[in-house]
CSV table of C-alpha atoms in Angstrom, one decimal:
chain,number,residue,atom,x,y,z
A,261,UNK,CA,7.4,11.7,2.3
A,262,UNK,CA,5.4,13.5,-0.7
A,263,UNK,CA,5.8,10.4,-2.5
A,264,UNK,CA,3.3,8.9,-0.1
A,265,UNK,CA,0.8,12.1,-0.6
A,266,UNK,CA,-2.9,10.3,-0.9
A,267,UNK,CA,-4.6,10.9,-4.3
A,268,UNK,CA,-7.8,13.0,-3.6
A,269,UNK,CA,-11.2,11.0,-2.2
A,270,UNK,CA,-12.8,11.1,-6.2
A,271,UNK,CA,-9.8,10.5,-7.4
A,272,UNK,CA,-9.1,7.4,-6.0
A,273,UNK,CA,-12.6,5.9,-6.1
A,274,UNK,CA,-12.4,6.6,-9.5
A,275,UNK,CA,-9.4,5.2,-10.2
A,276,UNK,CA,-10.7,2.2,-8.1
A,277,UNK,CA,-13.6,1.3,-10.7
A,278,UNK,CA,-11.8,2.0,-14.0
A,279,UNK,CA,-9.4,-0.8,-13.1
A,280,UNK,CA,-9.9,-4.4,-14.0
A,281,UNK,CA,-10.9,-7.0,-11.6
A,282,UNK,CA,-7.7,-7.6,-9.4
A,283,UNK,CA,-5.6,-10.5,-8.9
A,284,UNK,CA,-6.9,-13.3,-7.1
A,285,UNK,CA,-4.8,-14.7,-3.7
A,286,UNK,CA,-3.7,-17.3,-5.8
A,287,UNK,CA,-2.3,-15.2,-8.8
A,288,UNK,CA,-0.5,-13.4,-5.5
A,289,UNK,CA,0.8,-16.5,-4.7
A,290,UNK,CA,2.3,-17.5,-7.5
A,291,UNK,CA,4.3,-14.1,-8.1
A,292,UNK,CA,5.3,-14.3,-4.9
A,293,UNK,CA,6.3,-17.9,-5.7
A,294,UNK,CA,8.1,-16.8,-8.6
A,295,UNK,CA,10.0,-13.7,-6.6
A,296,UNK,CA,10.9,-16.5,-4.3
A,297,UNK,CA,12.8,-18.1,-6.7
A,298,UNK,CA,14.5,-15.6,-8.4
A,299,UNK,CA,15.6,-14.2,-5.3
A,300,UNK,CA,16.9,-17.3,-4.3
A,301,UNK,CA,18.5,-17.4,-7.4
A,302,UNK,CA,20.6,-14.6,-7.0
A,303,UNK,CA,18.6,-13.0,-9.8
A,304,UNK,CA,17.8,-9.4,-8.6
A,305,UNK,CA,16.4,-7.7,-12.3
A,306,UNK,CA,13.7,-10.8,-12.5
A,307,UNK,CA,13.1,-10.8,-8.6
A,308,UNK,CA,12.3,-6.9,-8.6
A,309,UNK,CA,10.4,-7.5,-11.9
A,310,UNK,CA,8.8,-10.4,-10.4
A,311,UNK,CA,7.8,-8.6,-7.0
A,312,UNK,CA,6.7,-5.4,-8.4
A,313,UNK,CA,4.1,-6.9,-10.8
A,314,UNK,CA,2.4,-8.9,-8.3
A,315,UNK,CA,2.1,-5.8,-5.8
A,316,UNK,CA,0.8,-4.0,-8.9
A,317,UNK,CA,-1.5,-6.9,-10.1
A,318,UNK,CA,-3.4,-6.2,-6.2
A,319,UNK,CA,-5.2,-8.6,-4.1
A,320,UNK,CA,-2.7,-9.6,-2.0
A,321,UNK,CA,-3.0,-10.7,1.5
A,322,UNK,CA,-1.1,-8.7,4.7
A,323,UNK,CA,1.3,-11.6,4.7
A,324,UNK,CA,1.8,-11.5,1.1
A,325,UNK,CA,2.6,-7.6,0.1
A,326,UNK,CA,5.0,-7.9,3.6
A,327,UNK,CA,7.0,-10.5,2.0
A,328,UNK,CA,6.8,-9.4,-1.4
A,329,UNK,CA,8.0,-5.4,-0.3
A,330,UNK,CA,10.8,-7.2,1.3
A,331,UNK,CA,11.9,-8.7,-2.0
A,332,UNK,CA,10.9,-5.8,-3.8
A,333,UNK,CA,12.5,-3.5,-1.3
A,334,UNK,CA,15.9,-5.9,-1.6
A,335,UNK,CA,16.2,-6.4,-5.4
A,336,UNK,CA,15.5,-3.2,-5.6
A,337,UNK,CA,18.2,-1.5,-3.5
A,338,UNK,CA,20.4,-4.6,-4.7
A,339,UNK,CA,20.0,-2.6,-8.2
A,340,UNK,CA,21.1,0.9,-7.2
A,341,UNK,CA,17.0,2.1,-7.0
A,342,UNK,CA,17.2,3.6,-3.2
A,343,UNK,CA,14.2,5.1,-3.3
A,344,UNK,CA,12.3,2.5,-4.5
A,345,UNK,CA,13.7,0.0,-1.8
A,346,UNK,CA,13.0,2.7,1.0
A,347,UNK,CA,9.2,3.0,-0.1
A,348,UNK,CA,8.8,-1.1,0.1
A,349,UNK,CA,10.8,-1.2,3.3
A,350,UNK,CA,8.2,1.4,4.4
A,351,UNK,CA,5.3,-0.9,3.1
A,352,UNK,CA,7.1,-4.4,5.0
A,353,UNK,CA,7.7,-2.9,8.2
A,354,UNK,CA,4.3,-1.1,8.1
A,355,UNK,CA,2.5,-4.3,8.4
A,356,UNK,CA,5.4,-6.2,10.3
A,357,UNK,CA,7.1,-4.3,12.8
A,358,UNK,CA,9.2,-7.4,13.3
A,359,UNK,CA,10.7,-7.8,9.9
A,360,UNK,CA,14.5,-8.0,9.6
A,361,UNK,CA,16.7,-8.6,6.8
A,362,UNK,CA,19.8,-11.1,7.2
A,363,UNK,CA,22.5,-9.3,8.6
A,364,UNK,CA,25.3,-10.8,6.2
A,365,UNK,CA,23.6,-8.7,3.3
A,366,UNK,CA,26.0,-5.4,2.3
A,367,UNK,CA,25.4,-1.9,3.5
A,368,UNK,CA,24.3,-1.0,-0.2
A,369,UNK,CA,20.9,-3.5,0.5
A,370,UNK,CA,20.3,-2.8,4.6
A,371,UNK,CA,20.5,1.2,3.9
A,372,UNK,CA,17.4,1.8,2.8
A,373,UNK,CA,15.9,-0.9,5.6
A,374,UNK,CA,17.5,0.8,8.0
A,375,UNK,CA,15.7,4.4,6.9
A,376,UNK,CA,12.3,2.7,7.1
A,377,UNK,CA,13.1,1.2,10.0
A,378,UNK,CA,14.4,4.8,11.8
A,379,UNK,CA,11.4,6.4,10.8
A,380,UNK,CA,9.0,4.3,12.5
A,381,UNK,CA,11.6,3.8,15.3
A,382,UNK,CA,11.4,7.6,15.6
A,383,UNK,CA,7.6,7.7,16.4
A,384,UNK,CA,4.7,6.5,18.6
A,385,UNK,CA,1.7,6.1,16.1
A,386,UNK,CA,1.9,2.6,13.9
A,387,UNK,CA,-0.3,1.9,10.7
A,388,UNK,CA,-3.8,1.1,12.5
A,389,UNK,CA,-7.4,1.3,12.4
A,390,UNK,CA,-9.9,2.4,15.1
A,391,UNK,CA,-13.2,0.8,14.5
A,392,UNK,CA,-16.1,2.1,16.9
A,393,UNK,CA,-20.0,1.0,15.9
A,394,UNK,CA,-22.3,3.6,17.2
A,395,UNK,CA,-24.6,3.2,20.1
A,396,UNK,CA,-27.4,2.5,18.0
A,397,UNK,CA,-25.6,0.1,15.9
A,398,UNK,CA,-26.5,2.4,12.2
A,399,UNK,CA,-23.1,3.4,11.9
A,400,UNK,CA,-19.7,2.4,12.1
A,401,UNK,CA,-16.2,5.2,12.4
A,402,UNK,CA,-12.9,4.3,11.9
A,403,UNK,CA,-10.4,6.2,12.6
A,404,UNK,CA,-7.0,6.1,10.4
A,405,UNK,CA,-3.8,6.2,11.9
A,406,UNK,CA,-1.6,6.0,8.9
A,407,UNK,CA,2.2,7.9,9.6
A,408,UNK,CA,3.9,6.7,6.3
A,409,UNK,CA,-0.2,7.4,3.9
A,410,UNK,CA,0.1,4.4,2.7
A,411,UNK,CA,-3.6,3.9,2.3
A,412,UNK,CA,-5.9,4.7,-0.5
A,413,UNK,CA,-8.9,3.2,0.6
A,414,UNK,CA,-11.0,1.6,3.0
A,415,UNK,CA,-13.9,-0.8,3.2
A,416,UNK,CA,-16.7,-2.3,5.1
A,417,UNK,CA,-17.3,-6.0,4.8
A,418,UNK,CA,-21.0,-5.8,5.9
A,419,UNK,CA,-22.8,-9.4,6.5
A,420,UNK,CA,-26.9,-9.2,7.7
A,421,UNK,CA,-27.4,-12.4,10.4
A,422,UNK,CA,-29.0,-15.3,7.8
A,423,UNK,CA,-27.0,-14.2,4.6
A,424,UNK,CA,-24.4,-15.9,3.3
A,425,UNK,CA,-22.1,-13.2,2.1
A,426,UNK,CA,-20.1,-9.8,2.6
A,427,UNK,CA,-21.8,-7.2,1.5
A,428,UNK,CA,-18.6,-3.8,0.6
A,429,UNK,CA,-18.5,-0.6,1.2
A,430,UNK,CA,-16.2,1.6,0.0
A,431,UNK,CA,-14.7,4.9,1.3
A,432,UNK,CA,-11.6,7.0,1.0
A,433,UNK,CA,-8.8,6.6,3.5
A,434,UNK,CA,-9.2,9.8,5.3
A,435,UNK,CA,-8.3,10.7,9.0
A,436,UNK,CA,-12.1,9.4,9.9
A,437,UNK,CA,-14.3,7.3,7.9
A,438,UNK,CA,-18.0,6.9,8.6
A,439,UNK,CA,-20.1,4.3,6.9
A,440,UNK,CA,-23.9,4.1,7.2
A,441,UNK,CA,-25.1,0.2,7.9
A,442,UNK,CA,-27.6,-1.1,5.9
A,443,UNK,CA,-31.4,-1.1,7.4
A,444,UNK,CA,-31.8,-4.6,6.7
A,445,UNK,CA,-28.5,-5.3,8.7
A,446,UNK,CA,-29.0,-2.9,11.5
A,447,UNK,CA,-32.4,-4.5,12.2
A,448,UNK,CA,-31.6,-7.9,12.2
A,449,UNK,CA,-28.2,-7.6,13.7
A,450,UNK,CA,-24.7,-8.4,11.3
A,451,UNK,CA,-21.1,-9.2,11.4
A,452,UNK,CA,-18.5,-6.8,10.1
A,453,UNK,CA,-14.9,-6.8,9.3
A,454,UNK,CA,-12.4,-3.3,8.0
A,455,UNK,CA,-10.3,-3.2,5.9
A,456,UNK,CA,-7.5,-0.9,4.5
A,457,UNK,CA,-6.2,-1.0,1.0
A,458,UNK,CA,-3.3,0.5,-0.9
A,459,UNK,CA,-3.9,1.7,-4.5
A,460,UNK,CA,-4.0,-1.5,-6.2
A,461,UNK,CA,-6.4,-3.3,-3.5
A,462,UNK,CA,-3.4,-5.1,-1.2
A,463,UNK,CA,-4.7,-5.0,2.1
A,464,UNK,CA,-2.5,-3.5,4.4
A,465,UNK,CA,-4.3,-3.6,7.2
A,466,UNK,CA,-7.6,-4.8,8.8
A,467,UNK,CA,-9.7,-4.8,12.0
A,468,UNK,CA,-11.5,-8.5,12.0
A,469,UNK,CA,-11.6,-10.9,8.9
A,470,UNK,CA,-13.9,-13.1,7.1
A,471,UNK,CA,-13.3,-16.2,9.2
A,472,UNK,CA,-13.3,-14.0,12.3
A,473,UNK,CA,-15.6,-10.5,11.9
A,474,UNK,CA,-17.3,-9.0,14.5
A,475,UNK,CA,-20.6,-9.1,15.6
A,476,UNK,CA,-23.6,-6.8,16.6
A,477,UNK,CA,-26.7,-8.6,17.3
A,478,UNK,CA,-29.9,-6.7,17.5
A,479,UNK,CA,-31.2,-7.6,21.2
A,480,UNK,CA,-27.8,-6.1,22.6
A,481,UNK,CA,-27.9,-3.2,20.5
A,482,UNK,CA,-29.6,-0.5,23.2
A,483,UNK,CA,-32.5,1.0,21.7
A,484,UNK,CA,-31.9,4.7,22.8
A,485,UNK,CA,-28.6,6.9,23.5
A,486,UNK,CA,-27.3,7.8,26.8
A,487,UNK,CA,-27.5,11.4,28.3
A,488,UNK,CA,-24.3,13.2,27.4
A,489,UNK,CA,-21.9,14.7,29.6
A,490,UNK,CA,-21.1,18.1,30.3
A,491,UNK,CA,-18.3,19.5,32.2
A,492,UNK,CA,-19.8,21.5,35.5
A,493,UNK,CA,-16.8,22.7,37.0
A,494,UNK,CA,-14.6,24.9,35.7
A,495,UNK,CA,-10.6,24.0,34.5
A,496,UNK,CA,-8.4,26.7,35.5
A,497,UNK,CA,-4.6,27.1,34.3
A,498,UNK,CA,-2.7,29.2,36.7
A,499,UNK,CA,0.7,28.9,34.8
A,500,UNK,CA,2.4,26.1,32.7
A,501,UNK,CA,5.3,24.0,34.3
A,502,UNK,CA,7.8,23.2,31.3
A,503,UNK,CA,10.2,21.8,33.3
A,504,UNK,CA,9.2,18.0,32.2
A,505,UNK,CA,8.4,18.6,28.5
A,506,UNK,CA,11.8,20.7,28.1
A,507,UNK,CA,13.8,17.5,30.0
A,508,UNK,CA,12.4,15.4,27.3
A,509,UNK,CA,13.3,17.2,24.8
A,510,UNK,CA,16.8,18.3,25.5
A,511,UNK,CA,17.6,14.8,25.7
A,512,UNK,CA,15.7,13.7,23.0
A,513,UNK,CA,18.3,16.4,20.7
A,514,UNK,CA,21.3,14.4,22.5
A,515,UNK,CA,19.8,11.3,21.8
A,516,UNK,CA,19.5,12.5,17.7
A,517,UNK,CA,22.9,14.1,17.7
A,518,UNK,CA,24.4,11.0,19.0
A,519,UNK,CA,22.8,9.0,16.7
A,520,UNK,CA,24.0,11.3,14.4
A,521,UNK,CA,27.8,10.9,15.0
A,522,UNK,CA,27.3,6.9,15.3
A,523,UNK,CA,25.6,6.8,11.5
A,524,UNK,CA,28.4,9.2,9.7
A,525,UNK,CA,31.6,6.6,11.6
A,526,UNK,CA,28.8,3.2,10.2
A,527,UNK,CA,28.9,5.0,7.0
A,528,UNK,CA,32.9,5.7,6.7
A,529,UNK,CA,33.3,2.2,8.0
A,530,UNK,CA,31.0,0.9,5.2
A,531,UNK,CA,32.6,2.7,2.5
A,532,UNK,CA,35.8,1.1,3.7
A,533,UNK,CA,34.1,-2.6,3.7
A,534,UNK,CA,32.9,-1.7,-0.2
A,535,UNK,CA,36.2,-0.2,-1.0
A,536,UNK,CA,39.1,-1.9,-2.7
A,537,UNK,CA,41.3,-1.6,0.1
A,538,UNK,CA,39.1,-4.9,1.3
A,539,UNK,CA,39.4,-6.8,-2.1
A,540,UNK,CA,43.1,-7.8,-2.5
A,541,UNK,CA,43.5,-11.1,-3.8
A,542,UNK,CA,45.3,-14.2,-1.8
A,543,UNK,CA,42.0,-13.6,1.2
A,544,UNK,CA,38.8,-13.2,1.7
A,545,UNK,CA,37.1,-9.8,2.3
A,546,UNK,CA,36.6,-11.1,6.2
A,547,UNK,CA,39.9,-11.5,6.6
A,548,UNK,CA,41.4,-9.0,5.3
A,549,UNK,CA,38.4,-6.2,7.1
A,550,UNK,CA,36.9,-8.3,9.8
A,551,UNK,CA,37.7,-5.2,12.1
A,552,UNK,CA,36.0,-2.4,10.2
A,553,UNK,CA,32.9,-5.1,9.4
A,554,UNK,CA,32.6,-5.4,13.4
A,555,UNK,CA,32.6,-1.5,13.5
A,556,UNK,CA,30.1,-0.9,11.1
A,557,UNK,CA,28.2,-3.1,12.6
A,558,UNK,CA,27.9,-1.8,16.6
A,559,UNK,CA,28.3,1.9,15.0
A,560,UNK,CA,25.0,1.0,13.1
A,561,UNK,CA,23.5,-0.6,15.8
A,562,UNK,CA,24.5,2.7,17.9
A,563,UNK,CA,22.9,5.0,15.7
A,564,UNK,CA,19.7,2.8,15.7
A,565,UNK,CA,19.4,2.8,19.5
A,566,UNK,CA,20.0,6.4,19.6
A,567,UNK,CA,18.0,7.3,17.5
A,568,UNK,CA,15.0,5.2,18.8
A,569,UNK,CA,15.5,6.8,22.3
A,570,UNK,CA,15.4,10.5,20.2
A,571,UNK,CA,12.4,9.7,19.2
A,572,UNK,CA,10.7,8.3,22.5
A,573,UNK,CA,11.9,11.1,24.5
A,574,UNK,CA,11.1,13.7,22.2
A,575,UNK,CA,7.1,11.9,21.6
A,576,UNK,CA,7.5,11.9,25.6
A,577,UNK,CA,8.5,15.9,25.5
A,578,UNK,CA,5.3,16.6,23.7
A,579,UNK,CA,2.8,14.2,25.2
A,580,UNK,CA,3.6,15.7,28.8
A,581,UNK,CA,3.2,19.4,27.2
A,582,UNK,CA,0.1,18.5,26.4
A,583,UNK,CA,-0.8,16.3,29.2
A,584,UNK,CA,0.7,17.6,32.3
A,585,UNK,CA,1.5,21.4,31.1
A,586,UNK,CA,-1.2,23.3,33.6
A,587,UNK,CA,0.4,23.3,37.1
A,588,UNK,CA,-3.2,23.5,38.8
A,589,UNK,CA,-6.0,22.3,37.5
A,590,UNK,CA,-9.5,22.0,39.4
A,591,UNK,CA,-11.2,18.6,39.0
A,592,UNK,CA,-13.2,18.0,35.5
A,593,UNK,CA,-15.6,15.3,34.3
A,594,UNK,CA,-14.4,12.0,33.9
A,595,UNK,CA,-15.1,12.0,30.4
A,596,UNK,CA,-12.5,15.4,30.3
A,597,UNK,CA,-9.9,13.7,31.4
A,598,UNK,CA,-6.4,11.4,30.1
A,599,UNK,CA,-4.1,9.1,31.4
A,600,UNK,CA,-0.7,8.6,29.9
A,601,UNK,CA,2.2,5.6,31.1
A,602,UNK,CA,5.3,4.3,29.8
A,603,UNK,CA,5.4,1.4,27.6
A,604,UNK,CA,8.7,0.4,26.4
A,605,UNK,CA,10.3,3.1,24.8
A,606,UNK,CA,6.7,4.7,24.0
A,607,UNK,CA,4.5,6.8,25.9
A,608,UNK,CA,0.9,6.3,25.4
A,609,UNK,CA,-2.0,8.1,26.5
A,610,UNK,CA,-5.9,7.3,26.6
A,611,UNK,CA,-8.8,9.7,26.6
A,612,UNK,CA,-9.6,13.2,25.6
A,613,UNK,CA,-7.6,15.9,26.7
């Protein structure tokens, strides 16, 4: 995933002011109008050229770059570029988890889809942002959770109560971001929204929006912090049970090598779809290698399963490391303590360990 490595902080704000204003929504709209169209069309060199301007032109809505990195990501694999196509799968599913591509499409186009897809399948953490305002209401963290670094930047969409307009601050995409609020807003209370940007200012993510921010009014805000707590009872570890994580993670390898064997019979069975043998004249491909397309198709829908479990159990073998390795531990603070459960095929945790 170097291909994904973030430029440095200067870099990149740098970078951000050099370049001319970006796109409008509408300009957006209209590439992705025109990418539309030439997809439609069967056109793959104008679609690709079409969709990879209008990413590049920036300013593009969530809902915008996910459709456009699906064309891009298409059009591209459509025209041999599999890296290309993997990186705007990446981008599409990124934002929407739920994006498929039409099944009837060839092996050559749903490969690289099917790489993005495995490696978010193969993990618990999703592109998100964790937005906390401080106590006193002077600063806002967010914290970046960002598996594929797609991010460049992030900014603040400030608003004081009686103005009429955003106010932005800017700040690299790091693992957490801190922005001071304005005095004027922090005394008179505001509304704010995140969000997070690629390198040419799509937004790939955000926490609130312009017709729906969040608010901090002033009288809520309390006036004075809390007395921190401190943990007055010892923990003490009195040896390490591995018997959970190591379950986890022996059949999380199962789960991976199974998946393995299913991907290499989709991938013989695909070269037989795309080979000659399935291209006689007098009949349709169908016909003539209906039973190898059904293979391909539950061998690749093996592999994804397979691999999908890999990754829950083995997330699941580290979680319960970390969460229930000591054996015996004495009681500690609330604020000391997690809780994990199942959800799906994740495992999630909240609080501090």
């Amino acid at each position: 995933m170097s291909s994904f490595a973030r430029l440095p902080a200067w870099i990149a704000l740098v970078a951000t002011l050099a370049r001319p204003a970006g796109a409008t929504e509408r300009d957006v709209a209209r590439g992705l109008a025109d990418a539309e169209r030439a997809y439609q069309g069967v056109d793959f060199d104008a679609a690709y050229a079409k969709a990879s301007a209008a990413l590049s032109a920036g300013g593009g809505t969530r809902e915008q770059v996910a459709r456009l990195a699906v064309l891009l990501g298409t059009s591209a694999a459509a025209l041999g570029k599999e890296d290309e196509a993997r990186k705007a799968f990446l981008i599409a599913l990124a934002i929407a988890p739920e994006e498929k591509l039409d099944q009837t499409l060839s092996p050559k186009i749903r490969s690289p889809y099917l790489e993005a897809q495995g490696f978010f399948r193969s993990r618990t953490d999703r592109l998100t942002l964790d937005v906390h305002p401080s106590r006193e209401g002077d600063r806002i963290s967010v914290r970046v959770v960002d598996p594929a670094t797609l991010l460049s930047r992030l900014v603040l969409h400030v608003k004081p109560e009686g103005e009429s307009t955003y106010r932005e601050l800017p700040a690299p995409a790091d693992a957490t971001a801190r922005f001071r609020v304005p005095d004027d807003a922090r005394d008179r209370g505001f509304s704010y929204f995140v969000t997070g940007l690629d390198a040419h200012d799509n937004v790939l993510v955000s926490v609130g929006s312009e017709d729906d921010p969040v608010r901090i009014r002033r009288e809520s805000a309390p006036t004075k912090p809390g007395p921190r707590l401190h943990p007055t009872t010892p923990v003490v570890d009195s040896g390490r049970s591995y018997v959970l994580p190591v379950t986890f993670a022996v059949l999380g390898v199962g789960a991976a090598a199974t998946g393995a064997v299913f991907h290499v019979k989709r991938e013989q069975a695909a070269a037989t779809w795309n080979g000659t043998g399935c291209e006689r004249p007098g009949a349709t491909r169908i016909a003539q290698c209906g039973m190898v397309d059904d293979a391909r198709r539950k061998d690749e829908t093996a592999a994804i399963v397979s691999y999908a479990a890999a990754g829950a159990l083995l997330g699941a073998s580290l979680v319960t490391l970390v969460a229930f390795g000591p054996a015996n531990r004495e009681a500690a603070p609330e604020s000391a303590r997690a809780s994990c459960g199942v959800t799906g095929s994740a495992v999630l945790c909240s609080g501090s360990f």
